[in-house]
Coordinates of C-alpha atoms in Angstrom, one line a residue:
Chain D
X133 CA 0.0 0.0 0.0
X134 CA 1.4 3.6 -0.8
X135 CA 1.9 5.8 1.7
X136 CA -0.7 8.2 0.7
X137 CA -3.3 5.3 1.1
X138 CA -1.9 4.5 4.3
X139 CA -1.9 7.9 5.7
X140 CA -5.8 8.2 4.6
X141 CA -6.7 5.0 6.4
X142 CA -4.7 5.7 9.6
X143 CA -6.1 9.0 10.2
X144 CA -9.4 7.6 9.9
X145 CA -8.7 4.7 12.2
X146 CA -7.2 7.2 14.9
X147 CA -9.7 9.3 14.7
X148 CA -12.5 7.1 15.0
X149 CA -10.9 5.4 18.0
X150 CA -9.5 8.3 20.1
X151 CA -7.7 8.0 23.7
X152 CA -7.0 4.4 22.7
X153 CA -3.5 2.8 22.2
X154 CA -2.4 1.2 19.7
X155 CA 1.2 -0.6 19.0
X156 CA 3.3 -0.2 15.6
X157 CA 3.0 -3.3 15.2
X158 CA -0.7 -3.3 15.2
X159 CA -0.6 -0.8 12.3
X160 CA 2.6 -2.6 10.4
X161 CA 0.4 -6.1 10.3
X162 CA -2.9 -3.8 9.3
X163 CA -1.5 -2.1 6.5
X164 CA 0.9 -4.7 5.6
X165 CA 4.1 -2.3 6.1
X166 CA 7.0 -2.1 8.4
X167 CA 7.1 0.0 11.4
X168 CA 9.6 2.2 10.2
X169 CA 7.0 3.0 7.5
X170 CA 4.3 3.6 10.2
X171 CA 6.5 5.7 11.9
X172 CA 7.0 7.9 9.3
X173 CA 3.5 7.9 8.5
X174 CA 2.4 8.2 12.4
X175 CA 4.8 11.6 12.4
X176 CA 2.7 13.2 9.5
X177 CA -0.3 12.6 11.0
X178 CA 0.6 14.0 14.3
X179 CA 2.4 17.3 12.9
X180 CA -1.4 17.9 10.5
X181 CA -3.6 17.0 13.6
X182 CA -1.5 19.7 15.5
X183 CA -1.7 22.0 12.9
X184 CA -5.0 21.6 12.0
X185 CA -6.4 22.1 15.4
X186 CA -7.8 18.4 16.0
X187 CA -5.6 17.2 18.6
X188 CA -2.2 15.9 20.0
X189 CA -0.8 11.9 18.9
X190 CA 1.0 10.9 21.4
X191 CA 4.0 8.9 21.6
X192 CA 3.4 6.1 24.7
X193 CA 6.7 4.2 26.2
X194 CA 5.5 1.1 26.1
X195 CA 7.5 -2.8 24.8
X196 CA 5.8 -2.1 21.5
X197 CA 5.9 0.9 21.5
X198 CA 2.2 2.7 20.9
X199 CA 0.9 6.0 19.9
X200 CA -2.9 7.6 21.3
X201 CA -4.6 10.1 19.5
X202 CA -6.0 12.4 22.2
X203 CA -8.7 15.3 21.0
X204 CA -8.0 18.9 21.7
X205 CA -9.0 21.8 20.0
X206 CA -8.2 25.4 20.0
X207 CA -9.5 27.4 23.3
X208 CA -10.4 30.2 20.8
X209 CA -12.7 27.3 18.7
X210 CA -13.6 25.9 21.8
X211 CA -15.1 29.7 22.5
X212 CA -16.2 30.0 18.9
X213 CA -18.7 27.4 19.0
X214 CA -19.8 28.3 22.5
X215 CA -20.7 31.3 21.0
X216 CA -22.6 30.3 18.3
X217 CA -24.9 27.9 20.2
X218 CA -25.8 30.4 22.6
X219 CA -27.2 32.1 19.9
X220 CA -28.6 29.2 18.2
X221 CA -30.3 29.0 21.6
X222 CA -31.3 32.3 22.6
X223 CA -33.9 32.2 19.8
X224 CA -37.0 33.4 21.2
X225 CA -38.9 30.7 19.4
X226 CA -37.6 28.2 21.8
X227 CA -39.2 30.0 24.4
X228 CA -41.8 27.1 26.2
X229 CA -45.0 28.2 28.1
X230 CA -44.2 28.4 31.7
X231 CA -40.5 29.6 30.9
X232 CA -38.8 26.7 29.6
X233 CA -36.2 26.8 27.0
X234 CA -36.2 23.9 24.3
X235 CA -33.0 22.4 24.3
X236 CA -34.0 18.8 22.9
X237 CA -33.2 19.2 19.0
X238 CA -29.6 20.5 19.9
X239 CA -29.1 18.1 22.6
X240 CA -30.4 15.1 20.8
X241 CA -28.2 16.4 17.6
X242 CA -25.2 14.2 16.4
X243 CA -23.6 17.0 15.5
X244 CA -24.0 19.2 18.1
X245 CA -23.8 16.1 20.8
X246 CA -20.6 15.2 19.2
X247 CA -19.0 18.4 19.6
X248 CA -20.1 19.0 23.3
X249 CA -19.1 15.3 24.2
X250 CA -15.0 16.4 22.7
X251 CA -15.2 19.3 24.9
X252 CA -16.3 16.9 28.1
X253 CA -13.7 14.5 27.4
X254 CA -10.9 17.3 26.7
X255 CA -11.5 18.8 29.8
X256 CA -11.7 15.3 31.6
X257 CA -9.3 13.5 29.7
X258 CA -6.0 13.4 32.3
X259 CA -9.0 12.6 35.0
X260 CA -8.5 9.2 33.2
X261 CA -12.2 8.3 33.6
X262 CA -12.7 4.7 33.1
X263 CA -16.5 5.3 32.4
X264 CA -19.3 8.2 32.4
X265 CA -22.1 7.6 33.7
X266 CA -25.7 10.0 33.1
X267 CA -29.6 9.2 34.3
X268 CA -32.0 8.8 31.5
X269 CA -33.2 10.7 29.3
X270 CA -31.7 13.8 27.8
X271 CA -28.7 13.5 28.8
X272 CA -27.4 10.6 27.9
X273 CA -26.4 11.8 24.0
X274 CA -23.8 14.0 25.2
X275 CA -22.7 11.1 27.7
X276 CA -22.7 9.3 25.2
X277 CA -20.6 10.7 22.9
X278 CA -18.0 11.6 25.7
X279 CA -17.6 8.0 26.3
X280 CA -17.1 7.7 22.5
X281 CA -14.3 10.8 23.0
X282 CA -12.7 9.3 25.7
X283 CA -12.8 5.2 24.4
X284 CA -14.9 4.2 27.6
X285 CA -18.1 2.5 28.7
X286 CA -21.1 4.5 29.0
X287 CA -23.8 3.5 32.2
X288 CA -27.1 5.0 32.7
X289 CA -29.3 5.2 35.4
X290 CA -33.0 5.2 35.3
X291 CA -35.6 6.3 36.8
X292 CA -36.8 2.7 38.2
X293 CA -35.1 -0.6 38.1
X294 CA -36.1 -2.9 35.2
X295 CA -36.9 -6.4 35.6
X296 CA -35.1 -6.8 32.6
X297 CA -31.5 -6.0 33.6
X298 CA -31.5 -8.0 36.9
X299 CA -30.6 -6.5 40.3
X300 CA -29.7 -2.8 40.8
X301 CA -28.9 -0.6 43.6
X302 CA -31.6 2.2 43.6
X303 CA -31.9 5.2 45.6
X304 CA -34.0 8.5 46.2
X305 CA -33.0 11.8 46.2
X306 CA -34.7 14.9 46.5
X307 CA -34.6 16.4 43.5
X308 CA -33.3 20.2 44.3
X309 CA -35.5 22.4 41.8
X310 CA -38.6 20.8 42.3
X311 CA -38.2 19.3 46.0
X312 CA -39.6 16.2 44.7
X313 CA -38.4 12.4 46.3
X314 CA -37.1 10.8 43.0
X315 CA -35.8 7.6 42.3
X316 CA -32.6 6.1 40.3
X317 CA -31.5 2.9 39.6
X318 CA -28.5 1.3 38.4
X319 CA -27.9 -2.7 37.5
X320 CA -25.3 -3.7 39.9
X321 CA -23.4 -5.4 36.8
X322 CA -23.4 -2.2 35.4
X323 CA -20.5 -0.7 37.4
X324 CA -17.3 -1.8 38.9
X325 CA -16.0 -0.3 42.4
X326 CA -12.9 0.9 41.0
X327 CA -14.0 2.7 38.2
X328 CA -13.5 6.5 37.4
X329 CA -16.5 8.2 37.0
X330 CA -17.4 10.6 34.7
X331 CA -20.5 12.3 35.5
X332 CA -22.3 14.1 32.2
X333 CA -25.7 15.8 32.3
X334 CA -27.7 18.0 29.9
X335 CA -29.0 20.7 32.4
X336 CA -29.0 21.3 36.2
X337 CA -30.6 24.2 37.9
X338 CA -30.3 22.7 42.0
X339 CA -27.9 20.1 41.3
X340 CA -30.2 17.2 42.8
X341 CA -29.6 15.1 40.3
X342 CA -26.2 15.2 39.9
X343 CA -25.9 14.7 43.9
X344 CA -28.3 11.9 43.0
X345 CA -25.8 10.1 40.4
X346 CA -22.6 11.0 43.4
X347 CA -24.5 9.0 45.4
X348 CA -25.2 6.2 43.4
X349 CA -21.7 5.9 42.5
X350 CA -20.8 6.0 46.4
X351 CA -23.2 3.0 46.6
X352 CA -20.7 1.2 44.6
X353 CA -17.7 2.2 46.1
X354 CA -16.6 3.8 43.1
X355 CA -15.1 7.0 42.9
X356 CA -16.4 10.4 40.6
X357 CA -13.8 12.0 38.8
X358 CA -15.8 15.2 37.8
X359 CA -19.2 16.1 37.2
X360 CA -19.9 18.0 33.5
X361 CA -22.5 19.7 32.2
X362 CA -24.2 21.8 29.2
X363 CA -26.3 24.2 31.2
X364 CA -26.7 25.2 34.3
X365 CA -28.9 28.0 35.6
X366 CA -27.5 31.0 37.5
X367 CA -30.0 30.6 40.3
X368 CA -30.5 29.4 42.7
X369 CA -26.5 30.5 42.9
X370 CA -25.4 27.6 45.9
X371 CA -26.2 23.9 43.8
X372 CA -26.2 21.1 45.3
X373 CA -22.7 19.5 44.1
X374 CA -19.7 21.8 44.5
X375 CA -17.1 20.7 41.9
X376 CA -19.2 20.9 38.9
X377 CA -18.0 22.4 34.9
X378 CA -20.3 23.9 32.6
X379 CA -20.0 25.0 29.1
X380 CA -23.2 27.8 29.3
X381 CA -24.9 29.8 31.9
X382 CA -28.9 30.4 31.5
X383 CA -29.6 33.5 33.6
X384 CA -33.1 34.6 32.8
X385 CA -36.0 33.7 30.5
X386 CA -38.6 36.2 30.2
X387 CA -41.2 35.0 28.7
X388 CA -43.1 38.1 28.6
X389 CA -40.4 40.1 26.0
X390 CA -39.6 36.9 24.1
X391 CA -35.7 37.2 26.0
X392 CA -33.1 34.3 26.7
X393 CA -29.9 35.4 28.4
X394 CA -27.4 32.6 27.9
X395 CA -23.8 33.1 28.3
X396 CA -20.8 30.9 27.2
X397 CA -18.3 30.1 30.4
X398 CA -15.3 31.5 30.0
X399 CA -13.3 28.0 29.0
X400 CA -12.1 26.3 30.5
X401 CA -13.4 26.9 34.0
X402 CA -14.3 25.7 36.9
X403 CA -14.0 26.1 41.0
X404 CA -10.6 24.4 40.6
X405 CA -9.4 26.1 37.5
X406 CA -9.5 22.9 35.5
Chain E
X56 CA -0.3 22.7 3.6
X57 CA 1.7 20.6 1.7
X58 CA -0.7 17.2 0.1
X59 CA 0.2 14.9 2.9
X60 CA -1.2 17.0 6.0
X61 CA -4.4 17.9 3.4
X62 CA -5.1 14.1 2.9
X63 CA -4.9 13.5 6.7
X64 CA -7.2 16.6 7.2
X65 CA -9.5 15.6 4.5
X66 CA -10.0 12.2 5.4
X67 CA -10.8 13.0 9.5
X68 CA -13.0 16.1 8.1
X69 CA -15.1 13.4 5.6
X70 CA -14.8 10.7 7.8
X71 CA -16.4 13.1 11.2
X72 CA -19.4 14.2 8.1
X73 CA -21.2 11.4 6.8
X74 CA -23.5 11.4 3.8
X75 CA -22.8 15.1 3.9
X76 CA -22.3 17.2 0.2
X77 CA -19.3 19.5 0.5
X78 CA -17.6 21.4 -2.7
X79 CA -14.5 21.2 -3.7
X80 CA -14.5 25.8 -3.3
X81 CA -15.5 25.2 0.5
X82 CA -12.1 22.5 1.1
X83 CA -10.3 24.8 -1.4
X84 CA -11.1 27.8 1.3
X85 CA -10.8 25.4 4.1
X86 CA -7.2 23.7 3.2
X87 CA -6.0 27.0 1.1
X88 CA -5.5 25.0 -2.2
X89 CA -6.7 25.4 -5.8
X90 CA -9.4 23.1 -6.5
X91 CA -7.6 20.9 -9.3
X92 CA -4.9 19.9 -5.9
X93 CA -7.9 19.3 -4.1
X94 CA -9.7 17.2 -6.9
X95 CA -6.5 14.9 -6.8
X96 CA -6.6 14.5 -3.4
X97 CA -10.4 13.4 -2.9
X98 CA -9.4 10.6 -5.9
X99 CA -6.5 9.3 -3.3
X100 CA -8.8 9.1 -0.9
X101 CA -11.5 7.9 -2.9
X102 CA -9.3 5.1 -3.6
X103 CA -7.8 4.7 -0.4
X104 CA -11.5 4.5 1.6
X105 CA -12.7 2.1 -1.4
X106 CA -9.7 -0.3 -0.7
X107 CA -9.6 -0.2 3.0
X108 CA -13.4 -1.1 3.4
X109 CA -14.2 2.0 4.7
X110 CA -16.8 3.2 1.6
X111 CA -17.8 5.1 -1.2
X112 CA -16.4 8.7 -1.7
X113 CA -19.0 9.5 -4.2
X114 CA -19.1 12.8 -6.4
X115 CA -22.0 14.9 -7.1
X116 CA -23.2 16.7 -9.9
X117 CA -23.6 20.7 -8.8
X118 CA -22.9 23.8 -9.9
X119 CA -20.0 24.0 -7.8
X120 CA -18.6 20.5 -8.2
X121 CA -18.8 18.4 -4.6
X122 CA -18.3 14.9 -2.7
X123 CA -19.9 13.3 -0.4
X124 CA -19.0 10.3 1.6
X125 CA -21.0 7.4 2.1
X126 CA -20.0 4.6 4.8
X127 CA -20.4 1.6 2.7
X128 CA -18.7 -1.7 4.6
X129 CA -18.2 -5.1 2.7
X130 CA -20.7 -7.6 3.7
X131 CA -17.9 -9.9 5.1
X132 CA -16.7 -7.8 7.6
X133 CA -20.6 -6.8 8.8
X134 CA -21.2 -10.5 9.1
X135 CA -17.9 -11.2 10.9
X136 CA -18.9 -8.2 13.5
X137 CA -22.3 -9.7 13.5
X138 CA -21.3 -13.1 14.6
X139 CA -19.4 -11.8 17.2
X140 CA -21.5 -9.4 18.6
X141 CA -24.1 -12.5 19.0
X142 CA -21.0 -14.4 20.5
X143 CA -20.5 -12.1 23.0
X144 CA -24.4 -11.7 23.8
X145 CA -24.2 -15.5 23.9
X146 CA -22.3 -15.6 27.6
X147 CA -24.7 -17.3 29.8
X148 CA -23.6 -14.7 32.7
X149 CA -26.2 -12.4 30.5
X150 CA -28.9 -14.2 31.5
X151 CA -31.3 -12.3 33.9
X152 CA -33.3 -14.1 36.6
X153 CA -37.0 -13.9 34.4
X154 CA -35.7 -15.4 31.3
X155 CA -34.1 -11.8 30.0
X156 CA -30.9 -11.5 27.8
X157 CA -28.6 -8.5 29.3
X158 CA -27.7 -6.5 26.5
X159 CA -27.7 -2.9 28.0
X160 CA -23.9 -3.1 28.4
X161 CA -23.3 -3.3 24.4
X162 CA -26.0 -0.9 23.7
X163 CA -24.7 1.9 25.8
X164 CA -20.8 1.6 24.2
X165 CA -20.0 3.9 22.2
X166 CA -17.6 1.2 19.9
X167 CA -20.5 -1.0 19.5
X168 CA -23.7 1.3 19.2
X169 CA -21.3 3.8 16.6
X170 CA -20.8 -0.1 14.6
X171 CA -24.2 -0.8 14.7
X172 CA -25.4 2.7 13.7
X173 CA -23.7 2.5 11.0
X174 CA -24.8 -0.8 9.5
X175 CA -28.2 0.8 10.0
X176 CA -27.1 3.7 7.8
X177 CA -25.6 1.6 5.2
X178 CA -29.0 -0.5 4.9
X179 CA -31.6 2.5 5.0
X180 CA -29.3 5.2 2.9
X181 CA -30.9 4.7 -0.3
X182 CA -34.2 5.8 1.2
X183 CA -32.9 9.3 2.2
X184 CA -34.2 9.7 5.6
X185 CA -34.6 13.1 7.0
X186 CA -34.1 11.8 10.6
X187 CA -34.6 8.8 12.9
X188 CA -37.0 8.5 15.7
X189 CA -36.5 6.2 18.6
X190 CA -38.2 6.3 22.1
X191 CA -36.3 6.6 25.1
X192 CA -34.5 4.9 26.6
X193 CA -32.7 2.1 25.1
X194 CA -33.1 2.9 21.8
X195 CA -31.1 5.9 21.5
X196 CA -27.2 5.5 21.8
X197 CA -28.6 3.3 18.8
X198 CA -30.8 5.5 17.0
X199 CA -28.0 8.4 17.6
X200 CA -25.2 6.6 16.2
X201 CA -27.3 5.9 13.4
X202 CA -28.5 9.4 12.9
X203 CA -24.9 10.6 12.8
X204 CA -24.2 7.7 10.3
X205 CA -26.5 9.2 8.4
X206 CA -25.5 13.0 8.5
X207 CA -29.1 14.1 10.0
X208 CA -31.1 14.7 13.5
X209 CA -32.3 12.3 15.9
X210 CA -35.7 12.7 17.2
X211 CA -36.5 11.1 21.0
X212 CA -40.5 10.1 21.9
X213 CA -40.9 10.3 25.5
X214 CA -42.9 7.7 27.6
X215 CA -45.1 11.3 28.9
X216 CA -45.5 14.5 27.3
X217 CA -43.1 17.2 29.5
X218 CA -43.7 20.4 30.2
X219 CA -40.2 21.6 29.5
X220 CA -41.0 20.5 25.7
X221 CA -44.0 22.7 25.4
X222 CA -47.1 21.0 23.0
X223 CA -47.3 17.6 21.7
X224 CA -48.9 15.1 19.6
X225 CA -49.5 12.1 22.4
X226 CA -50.6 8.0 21.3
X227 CA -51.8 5.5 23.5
X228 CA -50.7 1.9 22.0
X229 CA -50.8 -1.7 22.9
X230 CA -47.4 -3.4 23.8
X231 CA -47.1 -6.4 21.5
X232 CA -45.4 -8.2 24.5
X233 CA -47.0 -7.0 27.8
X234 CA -50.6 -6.5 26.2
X235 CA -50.3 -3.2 28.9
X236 CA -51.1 -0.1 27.6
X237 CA -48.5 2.6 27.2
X238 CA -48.1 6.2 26.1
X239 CA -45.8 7.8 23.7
X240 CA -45.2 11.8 23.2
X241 CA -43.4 13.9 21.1
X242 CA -43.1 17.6 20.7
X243 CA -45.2 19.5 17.8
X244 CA -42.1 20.8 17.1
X245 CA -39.6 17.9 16.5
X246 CA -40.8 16.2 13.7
X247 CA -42.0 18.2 10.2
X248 CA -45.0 17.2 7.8
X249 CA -42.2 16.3 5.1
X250 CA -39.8 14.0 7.4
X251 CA -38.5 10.8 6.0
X252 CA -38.3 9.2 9.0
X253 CA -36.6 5.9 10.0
X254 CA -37.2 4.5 12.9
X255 CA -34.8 2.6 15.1
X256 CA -34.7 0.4 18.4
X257 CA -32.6 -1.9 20.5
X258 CA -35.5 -5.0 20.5
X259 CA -38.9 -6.0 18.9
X260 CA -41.1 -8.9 20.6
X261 CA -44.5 -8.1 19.4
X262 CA -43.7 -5.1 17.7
X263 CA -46.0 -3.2 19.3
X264 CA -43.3 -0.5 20.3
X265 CA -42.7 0.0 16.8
X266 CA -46.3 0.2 15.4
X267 CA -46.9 3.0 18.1
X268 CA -43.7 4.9 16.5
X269 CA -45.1 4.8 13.1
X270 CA -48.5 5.8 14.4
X271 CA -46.8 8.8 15.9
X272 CA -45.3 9.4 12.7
X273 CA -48.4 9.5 11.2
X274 CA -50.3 11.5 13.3
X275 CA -47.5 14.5 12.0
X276 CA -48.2 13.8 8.4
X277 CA -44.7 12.5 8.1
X278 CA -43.2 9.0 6.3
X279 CA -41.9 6.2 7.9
X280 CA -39.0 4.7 5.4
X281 CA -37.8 2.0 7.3
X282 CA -37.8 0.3 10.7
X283 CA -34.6 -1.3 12.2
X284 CA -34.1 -3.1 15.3
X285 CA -31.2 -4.7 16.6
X286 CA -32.7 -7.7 18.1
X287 CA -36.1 -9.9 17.7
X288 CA -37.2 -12.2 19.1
X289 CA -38.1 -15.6 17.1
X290 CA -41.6 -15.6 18.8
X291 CA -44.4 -14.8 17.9
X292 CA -42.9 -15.1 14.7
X293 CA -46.2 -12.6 13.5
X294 CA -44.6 -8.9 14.7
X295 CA -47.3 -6.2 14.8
X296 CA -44.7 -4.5 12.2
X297 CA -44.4 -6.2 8.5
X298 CA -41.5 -4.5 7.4
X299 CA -38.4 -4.0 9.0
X300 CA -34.9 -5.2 9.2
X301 CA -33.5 -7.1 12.4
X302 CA -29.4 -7.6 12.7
X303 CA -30.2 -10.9 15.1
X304 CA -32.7 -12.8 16.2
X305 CA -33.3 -14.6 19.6
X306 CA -34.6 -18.1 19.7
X307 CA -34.6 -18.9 22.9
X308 CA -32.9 -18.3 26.4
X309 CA -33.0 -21.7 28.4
X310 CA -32.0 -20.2 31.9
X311 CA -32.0 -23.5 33.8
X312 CA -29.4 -25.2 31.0
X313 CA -28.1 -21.6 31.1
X314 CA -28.3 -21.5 27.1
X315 CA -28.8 -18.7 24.7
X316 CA -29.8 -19.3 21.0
X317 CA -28.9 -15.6 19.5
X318 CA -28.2 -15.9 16.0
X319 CA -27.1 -13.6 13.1
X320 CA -29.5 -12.6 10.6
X321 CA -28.5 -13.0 7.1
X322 CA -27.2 -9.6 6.2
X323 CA -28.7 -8.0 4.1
X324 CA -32.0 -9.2 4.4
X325 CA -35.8 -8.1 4.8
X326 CA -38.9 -9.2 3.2
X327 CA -38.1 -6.7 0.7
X328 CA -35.0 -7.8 0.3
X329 CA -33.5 -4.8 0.9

């Protein structure tokens, strides 16, 4: 195979199965070529990623020796498209009786999902999270496609325990916008006490729900590694769960004048200057 | 950019776009090459995705002159995945007290789900769907994947209409398996009159499920072009469906011998003979 061939098919491979390792030698009995070959080819790859703002390759010490494509984009593209999908949502159209905003078309958008799940995993990725976990329902696209960012498992929660997935540890929480007892159930199978937990959610105004999901995890004697999340709102100001990182701030939705204020968070941010 | 860093750009950019039309001015502004170095480097890669199994890098008659890349896998290597993935389902530590087969694990990865998404693309491409439709909450790590696959949105029914989602059309329907009756919602605003939709899920039994999706569809005006499901099950052999397309079906899970008879279906294969 030429090398041009070779170069199209590995940056395809790597980019389809980022924060993953593979060996040389993987790649040399692939593409039928010897490692010195790969090398070369590996070294191209890495210097266009760079340049073209899709992310590092790095070079792991390992027998083998292995290389890992890790995402990461530009801050400034990073802010870019922060930008744009507050304005995307700020359209007054998505404006729901009773004060709502209508997130569900962005959330539940591959494209948009995709992006938001690279920014999670960026931001996470030296966290080493073996899996993220989200509750049903809305948020689990952008768990989702973190998981796919960061080559882990995904686990969900839901909202009861189904017959159909054997025993689970459940638990209530008080959910802390609407102060209503709510339920959550995970298959005991589903998680493993030493993993590294991801936490990813669409939205949180009190943070009940993300307390909810710390505690679940706890019930497993597994440890949370970070809690992310698209939006939060600025009020009430004190949420429930301390270490938390959000990409957008929704600060007030008047119905009455057709007005969104959402704001991008300065990136990256949080409590801990991650 | 000299050609080898534009092939490794080009090929993440088309590979991260699926079934998307781009022109050959928007990568000449993109990369900041004339359009005749560009041409040459979508017929490398043309070649280079056609040889590597990867799929079709098809170009499209327009004013401007454009590509669009199509996922297009040899039927081999779907099989072999196929076989495997029923392999792996096949460990009798899947089987839940009740009689149930635990698949939840496999649908929630993101290596799987993306694989599977994308099978379902290959199959339903031809029909041109506008979006897929699932209902929560199994189905969708599924019905996303697939959706991306496909390069359009992914639209979620609820088991209850919310009041975050503002109006929406709501079904009642008969559960092929449970003979309960269950509830289905979706926005007014999610789905269009003119959607091609094609609807996806992780497992049929009675079909019942599906049958209330297409209702749904039909109570917007819109089209149903396909249904896809993961898994069936071998009885009733009569679905409340008549056409869709199943990857594998279950026979039977013997959970005192501690068998499972999960078997491939013969790909590709409906009673269309898509």
């Amino acid at each position: 195979m030429r090398r041009s061939k070779r170069l199209v098919l590995l940056s395809k491979f790597l980019s389809d199965n980022p924060n993953r390792i593979f060996t040389l030698k993987f790649f040399g009995e692939k593409y039928d070529a010897a490692k010195s070959s790969i090398s070369e080819d590996l070294n191209i790859i890495k210097d266009a990623f760079y340049e073209g703002g899709e992310g590092v390759l790095e070079t792991i010490p390992c027998a083998a020796g292995g290389v890992r494509f890790r995402i990461k984009r530009p801050q400034k593209e990073i802010e870019n498209f922060l930008s744009e999908l507050c304005s995307v949502l700020s359209d007054r159209s998505r404006i729901i009786p009773g004060g709502y905003l209508y997130m569900t078309d962005i959330i539940f958008s591959p494209e948009y999902s995709s992006r938001i799940g690279e920014i999670f995993a960026q931001i996470f990725v030296e966290e080493e999270p073996s899996c993220v976990l989200t509750v049903e329902t809305k948020g689990i696209p952008l768990a989702l496609m973190t998981a796919k960012a960061l080559g882990v498992p995904l686990v969900v929660a839901r909202r009861d325990s189904r017959v159909t997935e054997g025993p689970s540890v459940n638990i209530s929480y008080v959910s802390g916008s609407s102060q209503r007892i709510q339920n959550m159930a995970l298959p005991t199978r589903a998680l493993s006490k030493n993993a590294r937990v991801l936490i990813v959610d669409d939205f949180m105004k009190g943070g009940g729900t993300a307390r909810g999901m710390m505690e679940l995890v706890r019930q497993f004697g597994a440890e949370v590694v970070g809690v992310a999340v698209l939006v939060t709102t600025a009020l009430p100001a004190e949420k429930l769960v301390k270490n938390y990182i959000s990409l957008m701030v929704l600060e007030k939705i008047d119905a009455e004048l057709g007005q969104i204020n959402l704001k991008p968070v300065k990136f990256p941010a949080n409590e801990e200057g991650i």
